[in-house]
XYZ file of C-alpha atoms in Angstrom:
673
model
C -339.904 63.005 197.645
C -336.883 60.760 198.234
C -337.561 57.111 198.967
C -336.246 55.752 202.259
C -334.048 52.679 201.839
C -331.786 50.930 204.368
C -328.860 48.651 203.563
C -328.388 45.971 206.187
C -325.257 43.942 206.794
C -325.567 40.224 206.278
C -325.234 38.768 209.786
C -322.224 36.551 210.272
C -322.234 33.362 212.255
C -322.151 33.951 215.990
C -319.237 31.647 216.667
C -315.973 30.754 214.954
C -316.464 27.063 215.762
C -312.895 26.849 217.071
C -312.401 23.787 219.247
C -310.174 25.541 221.773
C -309.574 22.461 223.913
C -308.450 20.445 220.889
C -306.211 23.130 219.355
C -304.421 24.144 222.564
C -302.596 22.242 225.251
C -304.117 22.249 228.731
C -302.131 25.204 230.068
C -302.634 27.285 226.923
C -306.344 26.502 227.088
C -306.540 27.637 230.723
C -304.931 30.984 229.845
C -306.992 31.544 226.686
C -310.271 30.895 228.527
C -309.299 32.828 231.683
C -312.220 34.577 233.427
C -312.439 38.386 233.684
C -309.874 40.080 235.878
C -306.099 40.471 235.793
C -304.059 37.571 234.412
C -300.323 36.920 234.271
C -299.269 34.382 231.648
C -295.692 33.152 232.040
C -294.914 31.647 228.643
C -291.576 29.850 228.528
C -289.299 29.940 225.495
C -290.823 28.174 222.485
C -294.085 27.452 224.329
C -296.494 29.130 221.902
C -296.821 32.604 223.400
C -298.092 34.158 220.170
C -300.566 31.318 219.685
C -301.906 31.869 223.202
C -302.456 35.601 222.686
C -304.014 35.083 219.266
C -306.495 32.520 220.537
C -307.273 34.739 223.530
C -308.389 37.497 221.145
C -310.474 34.982 219.172
C -311.991 33.662 222.392
C -313.039 37.166 223.492
C -314.651 37.828 220.115
C -316.424 34.483 220.244
C -317.849 35.494 223.601
C -319.442 38.666 222.322
C -316.720 41.217 223.032
C -316.734 43.942 220.374
C -313.403 44.382 218.516
C -313.311 48.078 219.444
C -313.262 47.108 223.119
C -310.011 45.130 222.787
C -306.548 46.697 222.985
C -303.572 44.528 221.986
C -300.148 46.020 222.763
C -296.938 44.616 221.262
C -293.299 45.640 220.943
C -292.896 45.232 217.182
C -295.120 45.975 214.221
C -294.311 42.513 212.899
C -295.710 40.843 216.037
C -298.880 42.946 215.852
C -299.419 42.140 212.158
C -298.848 38.424 212.684
C -301.336 38.234 215.556
C -304.036 40.316 213.868
C -303.670 38.419 210.576
C -303.960 35.136 212.445
C -307.071 36.357 214.307
C -308.695 37.257 210.990
C -308.008 33.732 209.738
C -309.509 32.188 212.863
C -312.753 34.128 213.251
C -315.521 35.305 210.899
C -315.825 38.761 212.460
C -314.790 42.136 211.088
C -311.778 42.986 213.263
C -310.884 46.355 211.721
C -312.026 48.188 214.853
C -309.692 46.213 217.101
C -306.875 48.405 218.427
C -303.680 46.447 217.912
C -300.099 47.623 217.501
C -296.945 48.749 219.239
C -297.068 51.037 222.258
C -295.757 53.834 220.035
C -298.291 53.307 217.243
C -301.197 53.302 219.717
C -299.796 56.436 221.352
C -299.539 58.112 217.952
C -303.146 57.192 217.142
C -304.365 58.781 220.370
C -302.276 61.927 219.907
C -303.580 62.425 216.358
C -306.985 62.914 217.978
C -306.063 65.090 220.957
C -302.658 66.727 220.403
C -304.062 70.246 220.675
C -304.888 69.627 224.348
C -301.126 69.423 224.971
C -300.140 72.387 222.835
C -299.341 70.571 219.577
C -301.340 70.452 216.365
C -302.741 67.134 215.194
C -300.548 67.153 212.094
C -297.355 67.102 214.189
C -294.209 65.639 212.625
C -292.500 62.599 214.116
C -288.762 63.155 214.139
C -286.358 60.400 213.185
C -282.903 60.240 214.769
C -281.397 62.663 212.247
C -284.219 65.195 212.750
C -283.783 64.921 216.503
C -280.041 65.459 216.175
C -280.585 68.659 214.169
C -283.122 70.008 216.665
C -280.824 69.281 219.596
C -277.960 71.025 217.799
C -280.198 74.084 217.540
C -281.033 73.827 221.245
C -277.342 73.619 222.163
C -276.761 76.772 220.137
C -279.705 78.661 221.606
C -278.754 77.659 225.157
C -275.254 79.014 224.486
C -273.704 75.855 225.915
C -269.947 76.258 226.321
C -268.873 73.036 224.637
C -265.233 74.146 224.473
C -264.709 74.419 228.232
C -264.822 70.630 228.505
C -266.015 67.882 226.208
C -269.814 68.107 225.990
C -271.997 65.173 224.900
C -273.048 65.090 221.258
C -276.769 65.312 220.368
C -277.115 61.519 219.983
C -275.861 61.003 223.538
C -278.088 63.778 224.896
C -281.062 62.186 223.120
C -280.329 58.882 224.856
C -280.025 60.613 228.231
C -283.405 62.311 227.729
C -284.946 59.026 226.571
C -283.752 57.016 229.563
C -284.902 59.668 232.036
C -288.284 59.797 230.309
C -288.899 56.051 230.050
C -287.538 55.151 233.471
C -289.233 58.073 235.229
C -286.079 59.312 236.982
C -284.110 62.555 237.077
C -281.438 63.388 234.515
C -278.883 63.792 237.298
C -279.466 60.172 238.335
C -279.135 58.932 234.744
C -275.835 60.779 234.450
C -274.596 59.409 237.758
C -275.383 55.777 236.924
C -274.907 55.621 233.140
C -272.721 58.577 232.130
C -270.619 59.496 235.186
C -268.071 61.307 233.015
C -270.795 63.874 232.149
C -272.188 64.247 235.681
C -270.687 67.731 236.000
C -272.959 68.859 233.139
C -276.163 67.782 234.965
C -277.517 71.288 235.510
C -276.923 72.374 231.910
C -278.404 69.188 230.416
C -281.472 69.492 232.657
C -281.997 73.070 231.432
C -281.597 71.836 227.866
C -284.462 69.380 228.343
C -286.851 72.255 229.034
C -285.549 74.158 225.992
C -285.879 71.001 223.878
C -289.523 70.578 224.927
C -290.233 74.191 223.976
C -288.474 73.730 220.621
C -290.501 70.634 219.800
C -293.735 72.451 220.527
C -292.581 75.475 218.538
C -291.838 73.291 215.488
C -294.903 71.055 216.029
C -292.628 68.013 216.280
C -292.417 64.983 218.535
C -289.751 62.346 219.020
C -290.514 58.650 219.531
C -290.477 58.919 223.311
C -293.199 61.571 223.092
C -295.493 58.934 221.604
C -295.479 57.297 225.049
C -294.960 60.231 227.396
C -297.481 62.603 225.810
C -300.462 60.174 225.924
C -299.662 59.514 229.581
C -299.603 63.250 230.242
C -302.845 63.635 228.281
C -304.580 61.081 230.510
C -303.161 62.559 233.701
C -304.290 66.084 232.834
C -307.663 65.322 231.172
C -310.019 63.166 233.208
C -312.721 63.084 230.504
C -310.289 61.819 227.845
C -308.862 59.260 230.255
C -312.300 57.888 231.113
C -313.238 57.779 227.427
C -310.433 55.334 226.635
C -310.826 53.404 229.868
C -314.440 52.769 229.063
C -313.575 51.786 225.478
C -310.763 49.349 226.281
C -312.588 46.782 228.362
C -309.935 44.165 227.632
C -306.198 44.896 227.491
C -303.680 42.310 226.267
C -299.913 42.918 226.416
C -297.165 40.955 224.684
C -293.583 40.672 226.072
C -294.546 42.313 229.351
C -291.102 41.581 230.823
C -289.686 44.207 228.436
C -291.894 47.097 229.585
C -290.417 50.173 231.219
C -291.951 52.326 233.952
C -293.743 54.569 231.442
C -295.302 51.671 229.528
C -296.408 49.928 232.711
C -298.146 53.110 233.860
C -299.953 53.426 230.526
C -301.162 49.832 230.842
C -302.461 50.555 234.326
C -304.436 53.546 233.038
C -305.889 51.646 230.078
C -306.910 48.750 232.319
C -308.671 50.771 235.008
C -311.266 50.232 236.434
C -312.222 46.837 234.940
C -308.668 45.460 235.313
C -309.289 42.937 232.573
C -305.565 43.044 231.853
C -303.742 39.976 230.522
C -299.985 40.320 230.274
C -297.901 37.636 228.587
C -294.163 37.259 228.934
C -291.254 35.302 230.320
C -289.319 36.688 233.273
C -286.421 34.414 232.270
C -286.061 36.393 229.029
C -285.920 39.883 230.545
C -282.618 41.187 229.088
C -283.147 44.861 228.228
C -282.534 46.811 231.448
C -279.794 48.742 229.611
C -282.475 50.449 227.538
C -284.865 51.086 230.412
C -286.910 47.883 230.715
C -287.851 47.196 234.338
C -287.687 43.524 235.326
C -289.757 44.290 238.423
C -292.866 44.961 236.338
C -293.451 41.288 235.597
C -292.240 40.024 238.992
C -294.495 42.467 240.856
C -297.570 42.050 238.652
C -299.410 39.889 241.248
C -298.918 42.673 243.826
C -299.689 45.438 241.337
C -302.958 43.717 240.384
C -304.474 42.200 243.483
C -306.159 38.873 242.828
C -304.294 38.303 239.529
C -304.387 34.715 238.329
C -301.108 33.208 237.109
C -300.843 30.750 234.222
C -297.534 29.041 233.459
C -297.100 27.581 229.980
C -294.113 25.223 229.964
C -294.427 22.888 226.980
C -291.672 23.794 224.524
C -292.304 22.959 220.865
C -288.940 24.239 219.597
C -286.007 22.390 221.112
C -285.019 18.780 221.666
C -285.142 17.521 225.284
C -281.345 17.554 225.678
C -281.231 21.313 225.019
C -284.187 21.988 227.317
C -282.579 20.084 230.202
C -279.535 22.316 229.834
C -281.689 25.464 229.633
C -283.595 24.560 232.802
C -280.322 23.970 234.657
C -278.840 27.203 233.304
C -281.580 29.460 234.701
C -282.113 27.563 237.978
C -279.570 29.551 240.080
C -281.484 32.824 239.619
C -283.330 33.722 242.805
C -285.660 36.349 241.306
C -287.901 34.386 238.969
C -291.147 32.502 238.568
C -289.973 28.906 238.799
C -290.819 26.745 235.814
C -289.387 23.796 233.911
C -289.600 23.768 230.146
C -291.090 20.426 229.145
C -290.215 18.947 225.736
C -292.799 18.175 223.085
C -290.198 16.724 220.713
C -288.580 13.284 221.197
C -285.007 12.736 222.414
C -282.264 13.298 219.858
C -279.784 11.035 221.641
C -277.056 13.688 221.377
C -276.023 16.076 224.136
C -275.105 19.745 223.634
C -271.361 20.119 223.056
C -268.900 21.966 225.297
C -265.696 22.799 223.427
C -262.815 24.517 225.263
C -260.448 25.807 222.552
C -256.804 26.826 222.667
C -257.305 30.520 221.814
C -259.710 32.846 219.949
C -258.300 31.868 216.550
C -258.766 28.164 217.264
C -262.295 28.906 218.461
C -263.025 30.661 215.164
C -261.512 27.775 213.167
C -263.598 25.233 215.095
C -266.817 27.164 214.495
C -266.089 27.590 210.777
C -265.095 23.949 210.246
C -268.102 22.640 212.146
C -270.412 24.922 210.124
C -269.114 23.345 206.898
C -269.631 19.858 208.355
C -273.196 20.704 209.396
C -273.821 21.991 205.880
C -272.635 18.649 204.499
C -274.950 16.900 206.967
C -277.961 18.690 205.511
C -278.362 21.765 207.711
C -278.481 24.822 205.464
C -276.324 27.792 206.368
C -279.312 30.016 207.108
C -280.345 27.466 209.768
C -277.085 28.078 211.659
C -276.275 30.968 214.016
C -273.249 32.134 215.985
C -274.288 34.097 219.083
C -272.125 36.246 221.342
C -272.351 38.642 224.288
C -270.487 41.576 222.687
C -269.894 42.581 219.087
C -266.092 42.343 219.319
C -266.389 38.633 220.176
C -267.210 38.030 216.513
C -264.034 39.557 215.063
C -261.940 36.396 214.635
C -265.009 34.476 213.484
C -265.758 37.054 210.793
C -262.152 36.780 209.600
C -262.242 32.981 209.565
C -265.581 32.766 207.731
C -264.308 35.281 205.185
C -261.074 33.356 204.637
C -262.989 30.085 204.150
C -265.531 31.623 201.789
C -268.493 30.957 204.105
C -271.189 33.599 203.531
C -272.601 35.290 206.618
C -274.959 38.058 207.625
C -274.689 40.154 210.769
C -277.778 41.176 212.707
C -275.844 42.725 215.605
C -274.697 45.722 213.594
C -272.109 46.490 210.954
C -269.268 44.130 210.146
C -266.543 44.650 212.718
C -264.178 46.545 210.433
C -266.933 48.773 208.987
C -267.828 50.436 212.285
C -267.214 54.169 212.703
C -264.826 53.886 215.647
C -262.676 51.307 213.838
C -262.478 53.616 210.815
C -261.712 56.607 213.051
C -258.697 54.922 214.617
C -257.552 53.650 211.233
C -257.646 57.234 209.918
C -254.819 58.246 212.283
C -252.733 55.337 211.020
C -253.577 56.019 207.380
C -252.516 59.625 207.657
C -249.041 58.940 209.079
C -248.644 56.184 206.491
C -249.797 58.372 203.586
C -249.520 62.078 204.320
C -251.486 62.904 201.175
C -254.567 60.991 202.352
C -257.107 63.826 202.329
C -259.990 61.655 203.513
C -258.061 60.435 206.567
C -256.880 63.950 207.467
C -260.386 65.403 207.278
C -261.882 62.506 209.228
C -259.438 63.197 212.066
C -259.883 66.949 212.102
C -263.679 66.798 212.020
C -263.593 64.909 215.325
C -262.390 68.099 216.990
C -264.731 70.667 218.588
C -265.595 73.550 216.270
C -264.221 71.874 213.141
C -266.792 71.318 210.426
C -266.462 70.515 206.739
C -265.405 74.042 205.698
C -262.745 74.371 208.400
C -261.454 70.884 207.562
C -261.134 71.957 203.898
C -259.127 75.031 204.907
C -256.857 73.032 207.205
C -256.202 70.538 204.427
C -255.180 73.319 202.043
C -252.855 74.634 204.729
C -251.361 71.157 205.137
C -250.725 70.902 201.389
C -248.724 74.119 201.566
C -246.625 72.821 204.480
C -243.474 70.666 204.393
C -245.649 67.788 205.613
C -246.330 66.555 202.097
C -242.666 66.589 201.030
C -240.851 63.348 200.340
C -238.763 63.693 203.493
C -240.061 61.991 206.678
C -241.926 64.175 209.160
C -240.105 63.997 212.480
C -242.558 66.280 214.300
C -246.144 66.789 213.173
C -246.726 69.185 216.044
C -244.089 71.643 214.757
C -246.132 71.999 211.564
C -249.700 71.673 212.814
C -249.429 73.990 215.804
C -248.736 76.838 213.389
C -252.207 76.388 211.869
C -255.070 78.645 212.932
C -257.987 76.637 214.329
C -261.269 77.650 216.043
C -260.756 78.628 219.672
C -263.038 75.864 220.974
C -260.925 73.243 219.191
C -257.463 74.585 220.058
C -256.759 72.240 222.976
C -257.955 69.176 221.077
C -255.924 70.264 218.021
C -252.782 70.350 220.151
C -253.556 66.908 221.546
C -254.082 65.560 218.041
C -250.768 67.013 216.835
C -248.840 65.453 219.723
C -250.665 62.155 219.144
C -249.436 62.063 215.549
C -245.889 62.654 216.854
C -246.224 59.486 218.940
C -247.231 57.402 215.926
C -243.820 57.648 214.245
C -240.355 56.612 215.382
C -237.256 58.771 215.739
C -236.713 58.602 211.969
C -240.257 59.667 211.151
C -241.328 56.195 209.992
C -244.752 54.885 211.116
C -244.555 52.511 214.058
C -246.115 49.054 214.022
C -249.930 49.256 214.318
C -250.326 47.755 217.790
C -248.131 50.324 219.638
C -250.075 53.101 217.897
C -253.348 52.143 219.580
C -252.613 53.378 223.151
C -251.324 56.679 221.762
C -254.458 57.249 219.694
C -256.792 56.313 222.526
C -254.929 58.231 225.229
C -254.326 61.274 223.079
C -257.666 62.480 221.820
C -259.881 59.647 220.668
C -261.138 58.138 223.932
C -262.416 61.535 225.045
C -264.093 61.984 221.666
C -265.698 58.541 221.911
C -267.251 59.327 225.280
C -269.060 62.341 223.880
C -269.911 60.907 220.463
C -271.215 57.387 221.069
C -273.937 56.163 223.389
C -272.271 52.746 223.825
C -268.794 53.958 224.757
C -267.861 50.893 226.845
C -268.574 48.317 224.135
C -266.757 50.387 221.496
C -263.742 50.648 223.763
C -263.744 46.850 224.046
C -263.843 46.646 220.254
C -260.702 48.795 220.038
C -258.921 46.688 222.639
C -259.689 43.660 220.491
C -258.439 45.507 217.401
C -255.164 46.147 219.250
C -254.800 42.414 219.863
C -255.452 41.728 216.180
C -252.915 44.400 215.169
C -250.164 42.534 217.035
C -250.013 40.114 214.112
C -248.602 42.858 211.886
C -245.166 44.485 211.917
C -245.871 46.798 208.985
C -248.607 49.432 209.081
C -249.314 49.187 205.340
C -249.978 45.461 205.566
C -252.369 46.017 208.490
C -254.247 48.841 206.748
C -254.527 46.819 203.546
C -256.068 43.941 205.470
C -258.535 46.284 207.186
C -259.576 47.799 203.870
C -260.052 44.413 202.246
C -262.126 43.099 205.146
C -264.259 46.249 205.401
C -264.821 46.212 201.655
C -266.107 42.655 201.507
C -269.700 42.099 200.568
C -271.965 41.906 203.634
C -272.388 38.193 202.972
C -268.706 37.604 203.650
C -266.349 36.491 200.920
C -269.027 35.769 198.349
C -271.028 38.016 196.082
C -274.326 36.251 196.674
C -277.683 37.990 196.683
C -278.854 39.327 200.081
C -281.407 36.533 200.427
C -278.846 33.812 199.659
C -278.003 31.073 202.126
C -275.781 32.525 204.853
C -274.810 31.913 208.483
C -276.245 34.412 210.964
C -273.856 36.206 213.315
C -275.716 37.983 216.084
C -275.493 39.352 219.588
C -277.792 37.486 221.956
C -279.864 40.645 222.461
C -280.605 40.813 218.740
C -281.338 37.079 218.572
C -284.219 37.126 221.040
C -287.376 35.810 219.396
C -285.447 33.944 216.667
C -284.459 30.303 216.326
C -282.088 28.099 214.314
C -281.447 24.379 213.957
C -277.833 24.722 215.103
C -276.487 27.420 217.422
C -272.933 28.216 218.548
C -272.633 30.313 221.716
C -269.037 31.578 221.804
C -266.675 33.283 224.272
C -268.291 31.625 227.297
C -265.414 32.661 229.522
C -265.592 34.407 232.888
C -265.383 38.153 232.287
C -266.623 37.848 228.723
C -269.980 36.164 229.317
C -270.906 37.218 231.992
C -269.437 40.606 231.231
C -266.598 41.711 233.534
C -268.290 45.059 234.204
C -271.303 43.249 235.658
C -269.070 41.068 237.833
C -267.099 44.074 239.100
C -270.024 46.435 239.623
C -272.807 44.068 240.589
C -275.017 45.072 243.484
C -275.726 43.033 246.586
C -278.911 41.660 245.062
C -276.910 40.430 242.042
C -279.479 41.914 239.651
C -276.850 42.472 236.959
C -275.517 38.936 237.185
C -279.022 37.488 237.106
C -279.758 39.431 233.922
C -276.539 38.057 232.386
C -277.758 34.552 233.278
C -281.114 35.292 231.632
C -279.164 36.392 228.559
C -277.359 33.044 228.503
C -280.730 31.306 228.856
C -282.055 33.214 225.860
C -278.978 32.165 223.856
C -279.292 28.422 224.484
C -283.065 28.364 223.924
C -282.571 29.674 220.361
C -281.335 26.201 219.312
C -283.725 23.586 217.974
C -281.483 20.575 217.287
C -277.806 21.237 218.012
C -276.056 23.465 220.533
C -272.324 24.192 220.819
C -270.845 26.090 223.773
C -267.268 27.305 223.274
C -264.602 29.419 224.959
C -260.864 30.045 224.431
C -258.524 28.751 227.124
C -256.013 31.539 226.477
C -256.554 35.174 225.598
C -254.065 37.951 225.058
C -255.195 40.508 227.639
C -254.955 44.235 227.068
C -252.411 44.802 229.854
C -251.144 41.461 231.132
C -250.198 39.363 228.104
C -251.455 35.790 227.791
C -254.292 35.189 230.256
C -255.619 31.765 231.206
C -259.395 31.906 230.845
C -261.792 30.339 233.296
C -264.973 28.882 231.855
C -268.050 31.000 232.467
C -269.784 30.402 235.778
C -272.864 29.685 233.668
C -271.158 26.578 232.287
C -270.099 25.533 235.775
C -273.748 25.783 236.883
C -274.713 23.034 234.420
C -274.377 19.408 235.620
C -271.660 17.622 233.637
C -274.036 14.854 232.589
C -276.025 17.353 230.513
C -273.021 18.209 228.322
C -270.619 16.313 226.079
C -267.139 17.816 226.328
C -265.181 17.883 223.081
C -261.396 17.650 223.222
C -260.449 19.713 220.184
C -256.912 19.635 218.827
C -255.417 21.950 216.213
C -253.656 20.370 213.230
C -251.462 23.282 212.126
């Protein structure tokens, strides 16, 4: 007969012995020790938001809450890991049962348990962007969409349309009207495609990333028993970066938190900058109404920046009417040096100033990886990338590819390369594959046809269209092929010689490429701005070969600029402000602070009566300046060569004009060349 024997866990101490009052400031302590019920924690920039959430989890555990009854929702895996690792260091408890992670990872965990209730198997695949593109291509084919009648959005664009409609909880027709008006006439077809796409995902037992949010919500709405199971488990719900939640995420939080409503959300309304991807600023503003009786805690002590920078930041955000008022209070002593405002002659002088000052800061003991250049749009960095490269200053880019490595820059260059070198097979195929119905095989056949034509003779080609319109192309691409042929005609002069690069740009854009860009890329407007900036840069060159050589050299540089350093070597960070959120540097340059550039002209032109777009632009500026710890430089060019009206005198950004002059030191910068 078997002997009965029980293994018992060694009991751990009941408390962590954390002295919460000593380790937290008064306002952090009040939030960490908040009583049951809904809580809104407004944590200003650099005020210890992560520390507050971490200690809140420790405090709950110290007060007898089981780890399995706590749900911690974040926006990045890194944030979740950092908080959970810190909790484990603080407390003696086994926290493996604590549910902590991104919204998507928690959704995935739930679906792995219950997917069959929605018609999927538990071993469903999660599609990446490429998988999703392939599935949508299949859906387009099965729906027999007539993509040749008029330009139809590519799968990547359709995926973004579906995602926005899903996360914002609005109809596809409304998304098309507000975000993609040039595809509004396809609303009925795209709506039908969504239903076919859902069926295809179920048929292939696949889900996309949005399903990891939408499907758990549907699961809870359709299955009361499952919903109550998780509601009873998650007695305490904590949410990081609540200002970045969309309608779908906010609804999930509401379900998790019912009926106890022990929901603590932490965020900063002044750093809500992601409406373009579906985040709803109203979620954090309306939290006190959404959760009746919610207590509000405002954490204002900033441990990051010197007082001079914080005074500027407080003044910068003050004009916004829709906000929870707060004043960041400095923990650090005065530095006795004001942030700098430097109006510069033009974009090239601005780039030279930034580069020269970076080298001086390096000599003063600030390492390059403690310096950042921040901007509103990617094309604002073009001259700065050129200047850093020319001076041998290594840099990394967190806002995307280097300017000259981007697909749309290479696409436009392909037109120029082909008329410059009619034997450039790569350029020819890149152009032709932009056309509807032209894939790799058709492009190969067209290239062979071109080699047999007089186009590759030594004599100049006076009319590309005379040759190319004789080629047989797929019916769906015939109109675009004709446009491309006539575009190439416009790129050469009466003698068949390539024109200068700048006059080529309007022909390329107006001929076929702008239409292609609308259907291909989700961020059409910003890419169009990039190409307008490229046109300004091209004006420096009279010869196409010189321009193309420069483009190739710049695109071929190592990603750390002109050096061949290792990826982890010391390097300046170039970043859009959106990508910089959550980061910090000792010295920060915020560039192109001119009206129409930052704030963006589209926001100024299209802003609604409530000025919601302009207020988000101001929050973006606030995020930019609060990235700086010690030194802050605000710059803008006084003159800019506009796309249509030549030299334009630039007004300083209204955000600069909002700041009292005594909070800035204006630099009068001259150019010695």
